Amino acid sequence: MPQKSHTHAQWSSRLAFLLAAVGSSVGLGNIWKFPYMTGESGGGAFVVVYLICIALVGLPILMSEWLLGRLGQKNPMSSMQKIAGRMKRSQSWGLVGLAGILGAYLILSFYSVIGGWALAYIKYAVTDTFSTLDGDSVGSLFGNLLGDPSTLLLWHSVFMIMTVGVVIGGVAGGLERAAKTLMPALVVLLVVMVGYAATTDGFAEGVRYLLLPDFSKLTAQTILAAMGHAFFTLSLGMGIMMAYGSYLSDDVNIGRTAVIVVFMDTIIALMAGMAIFPIVFSNGLDAGAGPGLIFQTLPLAFGHMSGGWLFGILFFVLLVFAAWTSSISLLEPVVEWLEEKTSMNRKGATIAAGLATWALGLATVLSFNVWSDIHPLGIFDKFSGMTIFDLLDYATSKVMLPLTGLATIIFVGWFMQRDELKSQLNVSSGAFSLWYVTSRFVAPIGVAVVFVFGLIN
């Protein structure tokens, strides 16, 4: 493909980068996935394992991806090729960056459909639909949404337009502006929700459930789930953090900033749990409801509590904001790659990437209804019941992201020079030694275990 000269953008400040990185990390994984995984896995014991995993696996890989992006100053594929060339390593390492870009594209294609669900639920909350629901009809509401391709298509399209509308503005006019607006708004909404939860009868029970571990509930599956989520929640293996790192100036301390991002991501996930579990317990509902916790269990609670319509609106606006900040970051690596590898300018690259993502998202939309009986890999027992959506989710979360993250941390830990790494990270000798050992041994083993057991189960 033809390439052009490209003046690489830079974040205007460390705060702008920090907000954008936190915005990328904070998404449906924090507000939707973390609470339901905690509920399925017995509460506080899952949280403790998750915190250990995010420190030993998530943090080292996050720092490595930023480091590679800043050194390369290009899209993830070109950055990997540039650094590998300088280290006299094979140019095939560029495939690691390309895999991250492809993973981001595939994930956004179905992530935007789920973001569309949250938009639809704002409408339901505004029209006070939840107050008419009982245990059966709340499931029917969600089932009817999934079964209506035209409605899913509408909300999927709106969500993609929202995403493209931000990314098209570039680093300063798009990513930074959105992060400076959406992240504070998200935190305010979450504080309001936690404040309301504190007034409910189930608040103390919810906090105990979330923060007091019962290690008798720990299983091998729980540990693996916590490790996998620690990897997923920081947007690792998707090319995102490498792309964001490519806009990073040399005066930003990668280690210190990574710790702040991990801390903020974790705090927001815990706050989401504090907002959700008290409402669940106050209404006598099941904390282990799984993926339906947000779209079926909580609407039932909102419909039967004082002021539920208002807090239903606030909650689903919060969910949309979280999904929006992450979708922006998912589109960015694809746009950066198109902008640098083709003759397209920022506008053209964003529109092209957005349209391609929207088009693939149609397969997810249809997999819930018209194509629900289509199982592309049905000849294999393991995949016999999987729709196109299921396969996209499996291919990215179980295969592509772990392999990309594993290759990234192996490249940094085993193929880059120790002195250069220490210089780039700019941390104390003790902190660097800890990071270096973790990056070479602990994180690769952790990701490899998640990958292998993800394939087996």
JSON list of N, CA, C and O in Angstrom, two decimals, residues 144-188:
[
{"chain": "A", "resi": 144, "resn": "ASN", "atom": "N", "xyz": [-37.04, -9.41, 23.26]},
{"chain": "A", "resi": 144, "resn": "ASN", "atom": "CA", "xyz": [-37.67, -8.73, 22.13]},
{"chain": "A", "resi": 144, "resn": "ASN", "atom": "C", "xyz": [-36.71, -7.77, 21.45]},
{"chain": "A", "resi": 144, "resn": "ASN", "atom": "O", "xyz": [-36.75, -7.60, 20.23]},
{"chain": "A", "resi": 145, "resn": "LEU", "atom": "N", "xyz": [-35.86, -7.11, 22.26]},
{"chain": "A", "resi": 145, "resn": "LEU", "atom": "CA", "xyz": [-34.86, -6.22, 21.68]},
{"chain": "A", "resi": 145, "resn": "LEU", "atom": "C", "xyz": [-33.91, -7.01, 20.79]},
{"chain": "A", "resi": 145, "resn": "LEU", "atom": "O", "xyz": [-33.64, -6.61, 19.64]},
{"chain": "A", "resi": 146, "resn": "LEU", "atom": "N", "xyz": [-33.40, -8.13, 21.30]},
{"chain": "A", "resi": 146, "resn": "LEU", "atom": "CA", "xyz": [-32.47, -8.93, 20.52]},
{"chain": "A", "resi": 146, "resn": "LEU", "atom": "C", "xyz": [-33.14, -9.53, 19.29]},
{"chain": "A", "resi": 146, "resn": "LEU", "atom": "O", "xyz": [-32.49, -9.74, 18.26]},
{"chain": "A", "resi": 147, "resn": "GLY", "atom": "N", "xyz": [-34.42, -9.81, 19.39]},
{"chain": "A", "resi": 147, "resn": "GLY", "atom": "CA", "xyz": [-35.13, -10.45, 18.29]},
{"chain": "A", "resi": 147, "resn": "GLY", "atom": "C", "xyz": [-35.57, -9.51, 17.20]},
{"chain": "A", "resi": 147, "resn": "GLY", "atom": "O", "xyz": [-36.12, -9.96, 16.18]},
{"chain": "A", "resi": 148, "resn": "ASP", "atom": "N", "xyz": [-35.37, -8.22, 17.38]},
{"chain": "A", "resi": 148, "resn": "ASP", "atom": "CA", "xyz": [-35.81, -7.21, 16.40]},
{"chain": "A", "resi": 148, "resn": "ASP", "atom": "C", "xyz": [-34.61, -6.65, 15.66]},
{"chain": "A", "resi": 148, "resn": "ASP", "atom": "O", "xyz": [-33.94, -5.75, 16.15]},
{"chain": "A", "resi": 149, "resn": "PRO", "atom": "N", "xyz": [-34.30, -7.17, 14.45]},
{"chain": "A", "resi": 149, "resn": "PRO", "atom": "CA", "xyz": [-33.08, -6.71, 13.74]},
{"chain": "A", "resi": 149, "resn": "PRO", "atom": "C", "xyz": [-33.10, -5.24, 13.39]},
{"chain": "A", "resi": 149, "resn": "PRO", "atom": "O", "xyz": [-32.05, -4.58, 13.40]},
{"chain": "A", "resi": 150, "resn": "SER", "atom": "N", "xyz": [-34.27, -4.69, 13.07]},
{"chain": "A", "resi": 150, "resn": "SER", "atom": "CA", "xyz": [-34.32, -3.28, 12.67]},
{"chain": "A", "resi": 150, "resn": "SER", "atom": "C", "xyz": [-34.00, -2.36, 13.85]},
{"chain": "A", "resi": 150, "resn": "SER", "atom": "O", "xyz": [-33.28, -1.36, 13.69]},
{"chain": "A", "resi": 151, "resn": "THR", "atom": "N", "xyz": [-34.49, -2.71, 15.05]},
{"chain": "A", "resi": 151, "resn": "THR", "atom": "CA", "xyz": [-34.18, -1.89, 16.23]},
{"chain": "A", "resi": 151, "resn": "THR", "atom": "C", "xyz": [-32.71, -2.01, 16.61]},
{"chain": "A", "resi": 151, "resn": "THR", "atom": "O", "xyz": [-32.05, -0.99, 16.91]},
{"chain": "A", "resi": 152, "resn": "LEU", "atom": "N", "xyz": [-32.18, -3.24, 16.59]},
{"chain": "A", "resi": 152, "resn": "LEU", "atom": "CA", "xyz": [-30.76, -3.42, 16.87]},
{"chain": "A", "resi": 152, "resn": "LEU", "atom": "C", "xyz": [-29.90, -2.66, 15.87]},
{"chain": "A", "resi": 152, "resn": "LEU", "atom": "O", "xyz": [-28.89, -2.05, 16.23]},
{"chain": "A", "resi": 153, "resn": "LEU", "atom": "N", "xyz": [-30.29, -2.70, 14.61]},
{"chain": "A", "resi": 153, "resn": "LEU", "atom": "CA", "xyz": [-29.53, -2.00, 13.57]},
{"chain": "A", "resi": 153, "resn": "LEU", "atom": "C", "xyz": [-29.55, -0.49, 13.82]},
{"chain": "A", "resi": 153, "resn": "LEU", "atom": "O", "xyz": [-28.52, 0.18, 13.67]},
{"chain": "A", "resi": 154, "resn": "LEU", "atom": "N", "xyz": [-30.70, 0.02, 14.19]},
{"chain": "A", "resi": 154, "resn": "LEU", "atom": "CA", "xyz": [-30.81, 1.46, 14.47]},
{"chain": "A", "resi": 154, "resn": "LEU", "atom": "C", "xyz": [-29.84, 1.88, 15.56]},
{"chain": "A", "resi": 154, "resn": "LEU", "atom": "O", "xyz": [-29.05, 2.82, 15.37]},
{"chain": "A", "resi": 155, "resn": "TRP", "atom": "N", "xyz": [-29.85, 1.18, 16.70]},
{"chain": "A", "resi": 155, "resn": "TRP", "atom": "CA", "xyz": [-29.01, 1.58, 17.82]},
{"chain": "A", "resi": 155, "resn": "TRP", "atom": "C", "xyz": [-27.53, 1.30, 17.56]},
{"chain": "A", "resi": 155, "resn": "TRP", "atom": "O", "xyz": [-26.66, 2.07, 17.98]},
{"chain": "A", "resi": 156, "resn": "HIS", "atom": "N", "xyz": [-27.23, 0.22, 16.86]},
{"chain": "A", "resi": 156, "resn": "HIS", "atom": "CA", "xyz": [-25.86, -0.05, 16.43]},
{"chain": "A", "resi": 156, "resn": "HIS", "atom": "C", "xyz": [-25.34, 1.08, 15.56]},
{"chain": "A", "resi": 156, "resn": "HIS", "atom": "O", "xyz": [-24.21, 1.55, 15.73]},
{"chain": "A", "resi": 157, "resn": "SER", "atom": "N", "xyz": [-26.17, 1.55, 14.65]},
{"chain": "A", "resi": 157, "resn": "SER", "atom": "CA", "xyz": [-25.77, 2.63, 13.74]},
{"chain": "A", "resi": 157, "resn": "SER", "atom": "C", "xyz": [-25.56, 3.94, 14.50]},
{"chain": "A", "resi": 157, "resn": "SER", "atom": "O", "xyz": [-24.57, 4.66, 14.27]},
{"chain": "A", "resi": 158, "resn": "VAL", "atom": "N", "xyz": [-26.47, 4.24, 15.43]},
{"chain": "A", "resi": 158, "resn": "VAL", "atom": "CA", "xyz": [-26.34, 5.47, 16.23]},
{"chain": "A", "resi": 158, "resn": "VAL", "atom": "C", "xyz": [-25.04, 5.43, 17.03]},
{"chain": "A", "resi": 158, "resn": "VAL", "atom": "O", "xyz": [-24.29, 6.43, 17.09]},
{"chain": "A", "resi": 159, "resn": "PHE", "atom": "N", "xyz": [-24.76, 4.28, 17.65]},
{"chain": "A", "resi": 159, "resn": "PHE", "atom": "CA", "xyz": [-23.55, 4.17, 18.47]},
{"chain": "A", "resi": 159, "resn": "PHE", "atom": "C", "xyz": [-22.30, 4.33, 17.62]},
{"chain": "A", "resi": 159, "resn": "PHE", "atom": "O", "xyz": [-21.33, 4.99, 18.03]},
{"chain": "A", "resi": 160, "resn": "MET", "atom": "N", "xyz": [-22.27, 3.75, 16.42]},
{"chain": "A", "resi": 160, "resn": "MET", "atom": "CA", "xyz": [-21.10, 3.89, 15.55]},
{"chain": "A", "resi": 160, "resn": "MET", "atom": "C", "xyz": [-20.94, 5.33, 15.08]},
{"chain": "A", "resi": 160, "resn": "MET", "atom": "O", "xyz": [-19.81, 5.83, 14.96]},
{"chain": "A", "resi": 161, "resn": "ILE", "atom": "N", "xyz": [-22.04, 6.01, 14.81]},
{"chain": "A", "resi": 161, "resn": "ILE", "atom": "CA", "xyz": [-21.97, 7.43, 14.41]},
{"chain": "A", "resi": 161, "resn": "ILE", "atom": "C", "xyz": [-21.37, 8.26, 15.55]},
{"chain": "A", "resi": 161, "resn": "ILE", "atom": "O", "xyz": [-20.54, 9.16, 15.33]},
{"chain": "A", "resi": 162, "resn": "MET", "atom": "N", "xyz": [-21.80, 7.97, 16.78]},
{"chain": "A", "resi": 162, "resn": "MET", "atom": "CA", "xyz": [-21.23, 8.66, 17.94]},
{"chain": "A", "resi": 162, "resn": "MET", "atom": "C", "xyz": [-19.72, 8.44, 18.03]},
{"chain": "A", "resi": 162, "resn": "MET", "atom": "O", "xyz": [-18.96, 9.37, 18.32]},
{"chain": "A", "resi": 163, "resn": "THR", "atom": "N", "xyz": [-19.28, 7.22, 17.77]},
{"chain": "A", "resi": 163, "resn": "THR", "atom": "CA", "xyz": [-17.86, 6.88, 17.87]},
{"chain": "A", "resi": 163, "resn": "THR", "atom": "C", "xyz": [-17.06, 7.56, 16.77]},
{"chain": "A", "resi": 163, "resn": "THR", "atom": "O", "xyz": [-16.02, 8.18, 17.04]},
{"chain": "A", "resi": 164, "resn": "VAL", "atom": "N", "xyz": [-17.54, 7.45, 15.55]},
{"chain": "A", "resi": 164, "resn": "VAL", "atom": "CA", "xyz": [-16.85, 8.08, 14.41]},
{"chain": "A", "resi": 164, "resn": "VAL", "atom": "C", "xyz": [-16.80, 9.60, 14.60]},
{"chain": "A", "resi": 164, "resn": "VAL", "atom": "O", "xyz": [-15.79, 10.24, 14.30]},
{"chain": "A", "resi": 165, "resn": "GLY", "atom": "N", "xyz": [-17.89, 10.16, 15.12]},
{"chain": "A", "resi": 165, "resn": "GLY", "atom": "CA", "xyz": [-17.95, 11.61, 15.31]},
{"chain": "A", "resi": 165, "resn": "GLY", "atom": "C", "xyz": [-16.87, 12.15, 16.23]},
{"chain": "A", "resi": 165, "resn": "GLY", "atom": "O", "xyz": [-16.43, 13.29, 16.07]},
{"chain": "A", "resi": 166, "resn": "VAL", "atom": "N", "xyz": [-16.41, 11.33, 17.17]},
{"chain": "A", "resi": 166, "resn": "VAL", "atom": "CA", "xyz": [-15.32, 11.75, 18.07]},
{"chain": "A", "resi": 166, "resn": "VAL", "atom": "C", "xyz": [-13.96, 11.51, 17.43]},
{"chain": "A", "resi": 166, "resn": "VAL", "atom": "O", "xyz": [-13.12, 12.41, 17.37]},
{"chain": "A", "resi": 167, "resn": "VAL", "atom": "N", "xyz": [-13.74, 10.30, 16.91]},
{"chain": "A", "resi": 167, "resn": "VAL", "atom": "CA", "xyz": [-12.42, 9.92, 16.40]},
{"chain": "A", "resi": 167, "resn": "VAL", "atom": "C", "xyz": [-12.01, 10.77, 15.20]},
{"chain": "A", "resi": 167, "resn": "VAL", "atom": "O", "xyz": [-10.83, 11.04, 14.99]},
{"chain": "A", "resi": 168, "resn": "ILE", "atom": "N", "xyz": [-12.98, 11.22, 14.43]},
{"chain": "A", "resi": 168, "resn": "ILE", "atom": "CA", "xyz": [-12.67, 11.99, 13.23]},
{"chain": "A", "resi": 168, "resn": "ILE", "atom": "C", "xyz": [-11.97, 13.31, 13.56]},
{"chain": "A", "resi": 168, "resn": "ILE", "atom": "O", "xyz": [-11.28, 13.90, 12.73]},
{"chain": "A", "resi": 169, "resn": "GLY", "atom": "N", "xyz": [-12.13, 13.76, 14.82]},
{"chain": "A", "resi": 169, "resn": "GLY", "atom": "CA", "xyz": [-11.51, 15.02, 15.23]},
{"chain": "A", "resi": 169, "resn": "GLY", "atom": "C", "xyz": [-10.03, 14.92, 15.53]},
{"chain": "A", "resi": 169, "resn": "GLY", "atom": "O", "xyz": [-9.39, 15.94, 15.81]},
{"chain": "A", "resi": 170, "resn": "GLY", "atom": "N", "xyz": [-9.46, 13.70, 15.50]},
{"chain": "A", "resi": 170, "resn": "GLY", "atom": "CA", "xyz": [-8.04, 13.53, 15.75]},
{"chain": "A", "resi": 170, "resn": "GLY", "atom": "C", "xyz": [-7.72, 13.46, 17.23]},
{"chain": "A", "resi": 170, "resn": "GLY", "atom": "O", "xyz": [-8.61, 13.31, 18.08]},
{"chain": "A", "resi": 171, "resn": "VAL", "atom": "N", "xyz": [-6.44, 13.56, 17.56]},
{"chain": "A", "resi": 171, "resn": "VAL", "atom": "CA", "xyz": [-6.01, 13.41, 18.95]},
{"chain": "A", "resi": 171, "resn": "VAL", "atom": "C", "xyz": [-6.51, 14.57, 19.81]},
{"chain": "A", "resi": 171, "resn": "VAL", "atom": "O", "xyz": [-7.17, 14.36, 20.83]},
{"chain": "A", "resi": 172, "resn": "ALA", "atom": "N", "xyz": [-6.22, 15.81, 19.39]},
{"chain": "A", "resi": 172, "resn": "ALA", "atom": "CA", "xyz": [-6.60, 16.96, 20.21]},
{"chain": "A", "resi": 172, "resn": "ALA", "atom": "C", "xyz": [-8.09, 17.26, 20.13]},
{"chain": "A", "resi": 172, "resn": "ALA", "atom": "O", "xyz": [-8.77, 17.44, 21.13]},
{"chain": "A", "resi": 173, "resn": "GLY", "atom": "N", "xyz": [-8.61, 17.32, 18.90]},
{"chain": "A", "resi": 173, "resn": "GLY", "atom": "CA", "xyz": [-10.01, 17.71, 18.71]},
{"chain": "A", "resi": 173, "resn": "GLY", "atom": "C", "xyz": [-11.01, 16.60, 18.94]},
{"chain": "A", "resi": 173, "resn": "GLY", "atom": "O", "xyz": [-12.20, 16.87, 19.06]},
{"chain": "A", "resi": 174, "resn": "GLY", "atom": "N", "xyz": [-10.54, 15.37, 19.00]},
{"chain": "A", "resi": 174, "resn": "GLY", "atom": "CA", "xyz": [-11.45, 14.25, 19.16]},
{"chain": "A", "resi": 174, "resn": "GLY", "atom": "C", "xyz": [-11.22, 13.48, 20.44]},
{"chain": "A", "resi": 174, "resn": "GLY", "atom": "O", "xyz": [-12.01, 13.55, 21.38]},
{"chain": "A", "resi": 175, "resn": "LEU", "atom": "N", "xyz": [-10.10, 12.74, 20.52]},
{"chain": "A", "resi": 175, "resn": "LEU", "atom": "CA", "xyz": [-9.83, 11.87, 21.66]},
{"chain": "A", "resi": 175, "resn": "LEU", "atom": "C", "xyz": [-9.72, 12.65, 22.96]},
{"chain": "A", "resi": 175, "resn": "LEU", "atom": "O", "xyz": [-10.32, 12.28, 23.98]},
{"chain": "A", "resi": 176, "resn": "GLU", "atom": "N", "xyz": [-8.93, 13.72, 22.94]},
{"chain": "A", "resi": 176, "resn": "GLU", "atom": "CA", "xyz": [-8.74, 14.50, 24.17]},
{"chain": "A", "resi": 176, "resn": "GLU", "atom": "C", "xyz": [-10.03, 15.18, 24.62]},
{"chain": "A", "resi": 176, "resn": "GLU", "atom": "O", "xyz": [-10.39, 15.14, 25.80]},
{"chain": "A", "resi": 177, "resn": "ARG", "atom": "N", "xyz": [-10.71, 15.81, 23.68]},
{"chain": "A", "resi": 177, "resn": "ARG", "atom": "CA", "xyz": [-11.93, 16.54, 24.03]},
{"chain": "A", "resi": 177, "resn": "ARG", "atom": "C", "xyz": [-12.97, 15.60, 24.62]},
{"chain": "A", "resi": 177, "resn": "ARG", "atom": "O", "xyz": [-13.63, 15.92, 25.62]},
{"chain": "A", "resi": 178, "resn": "ALA", "atom": "N", "xyz": [-13.12, 14.43, 24.02]},
{"chain": "A", "resi": 178, "resn": "ALA", "atom": "CA", "xyz": [-14.09, 13.46, 24.53]},
{"chain": "A", "resi": 178, "resn": "ALA", "atom": "C", "xyz": [-13.68, 12.98, 25.93]},
{"chain": "A", "resi": 178, "resn": "ALA", "atom": "O", "xyz": [-14.53, 12.86, 26.83]},
{"chain": "A", "resi": 179, "resn": "ALA", "atom": "N", "xyz": [-12.39, 12.68, 26.11]},
{"chain": "A", "resi": 179, "resn": "ALA", "atom": "CA", "xyz": [-11.92, 12.18, 27.41]},
{"chain": "A", "resi": 179, "resn": "ALA", "atom": "C", "xyz": [-12.13, 13.22, 28.50]},
{"chain": "A", "resi": 179, "resn": "ALA", "atom": "O", "xyz": [-12.54, 12.89, 29.63]},
{"chain": "A", "resi": 180, "resn": "LYS", "atom": "N", "xyz": [-11.86, 14.49, 28.19]},
{"chain": "A", "resi": 180, "resn": "LYS", "atom": "CA", "xyz": [-12.00, 15.55, 29.19]},
{"chain": "A", "resi": 180, "resn": "LYS", "atom": "C", "xyz": [-13.46, 15.80, 29.56]},
{"chain": "A", "resi": 180, "resn": "LYS", "atom": "O", "xyz": [-13.74, 16.34, 30.65]},
{"chain": "A", "resi": 181, "resn": "THR", "atom": "N", "xyz": [-14.37, 15.43, 28.68]},
{"chain": "A", "resi": 181, "resn": "THR", "atom": "CA", "xyz": [-15.79, 15.61, 28.96]},
{"chain": "A", "resi": 181, "resn": "THR", "atom": "C", "xyz": [-16.42, 14.36, 29.55]},
{"chain": "A", "resi": 181, "resn": "THR", "atom": "O", "xyz": [-17.10, 14.39, 30.59]},
{"chain": "A", "resi": 182, "resn": "LEU", "atom": "N", "xyz": [-16.20, 13.23, 28.89]},
{"chain": "A", "resi": 182, "resn": "LEU", "atom": "CA", "xyz": [-16.91, 12.00, 29.25]},
{"chain": "A", "resi": 182, "resn": "LEU", "atom": "C", "xyz": [-16.41, 11.39, 30.55]},
{"chain": "A", "resi": 182, "resn": "LEU", "atom": "O", "xyz": [-17.22, 10.88, 31.34]},
{"chain": "A", "resi": 183, "resn": "MET", "atom": "N", "xyz": [-15.09, 11.42, 30.79]},
{"chain": "A", "resi": 183, "resn": "MET", "atom": "CA", "xyz": [-14.59, 10.77, 32.00]},
{"chain": "A", "resi": 183, "resn": "MET", "atom": "C", "xyz": [-15.07, 11.46, 33.28]},
{"chain": "A", "resi": 183, "resn": "MET", "atom": "O", "xyz": [-15.55, 10.79, 34.19]},
{"chain": "A", "resi": 184, "resn": "PRO", "atom": "N", "xyz": [-14.97, 12.80, 33.40]},
{"chain": "A", "resi": 184, "resn": "PRO", "atom": "CA", "xyz": [-15.52, 13.43, 34.60]},
{"chain": "A", "resi": 184, "resn": "PRO", "atom": "C", "xyz": [-17.02, 13.18, 34.74]},
{"chain": "A", "resi": 184, "resn": "PRO", "atom": "O", "xyz": [-17.52, 12.95, 35.85]},
{"chain": "A", "resi": 185, "resn": "ALA", "atom": "N", "xyz": [-17.75, 13.22, 33.62]},
{"chain": "A", "resi": 185, "resn": "ALA", "atom": "CA", "xyz": [-19.19, 12.98, 33.66]},
{"chain": "A", "resi": 185, "resn": "ALA", "atom": "C", "xyz": [-19.48, 11.57, 34.14]},
{"chain": "A", "resi": 185, "resn": "ALA", "atom": "O", "xyz": [-20.40, 11.33, 34.94]},
{"chain": "A", "resi": 186, "resn": "LEU", "atom": "N", "xyz": [-18.70, 10.61, 33.66]},
{"chain": "A", "resi": 186, "resn": "LEU", "atom": "CA", "xyz": [-18.88, 9.22, 34.06]},
{"chain": "A", "resi": 186, "resn": "LEU", "atom": "C", "xyz": [-18.66, 9.06, 35.55]},
{"chain": "A", "resi": 186, "resn": "LEU", "atom": "O", "xyz": [-19.44, 8.38, 36.25]},
{"chain": "A", "resi": 187, "resn": "VAL", "atom": "N", "xyz": [-17.60, 9.68, 36.07]},
{"chain": "A", "resi": 187, "resn": "VAL", "atom": "CA", "xyz": [-17.29, 9.57, 37.50]},
{"chain": "A", "resi": 187, "resn": "VAL", "atom": "C", "xyz": [-18.40, 10.20, 38.33]},
{"chain": "A", "resi": 187, "resn": "VAL", "atom": "O", "xyz": [-18.83, 9.65, 39.36]},
{"chain": "A", "resi": 188, "resn": "VAL", "atom": "N", "xyz": [-18.89, 11.36, 37.90]},
{"chain": "A", "resi": 188, "resn": "VAL", "atom": "CA", "xyz": [-19.98, 12.03, 38.64]},
{"chain": "A", "resi": 188, "resn": "VAL", "atom": "C", "xyz": [-21.22, 11.15, 38.67]},
{"chain": "A", "resi": 188, "resn": "VAL", "atom": "O", "xyz": [-21.85, 10.97, 39.73]}
]
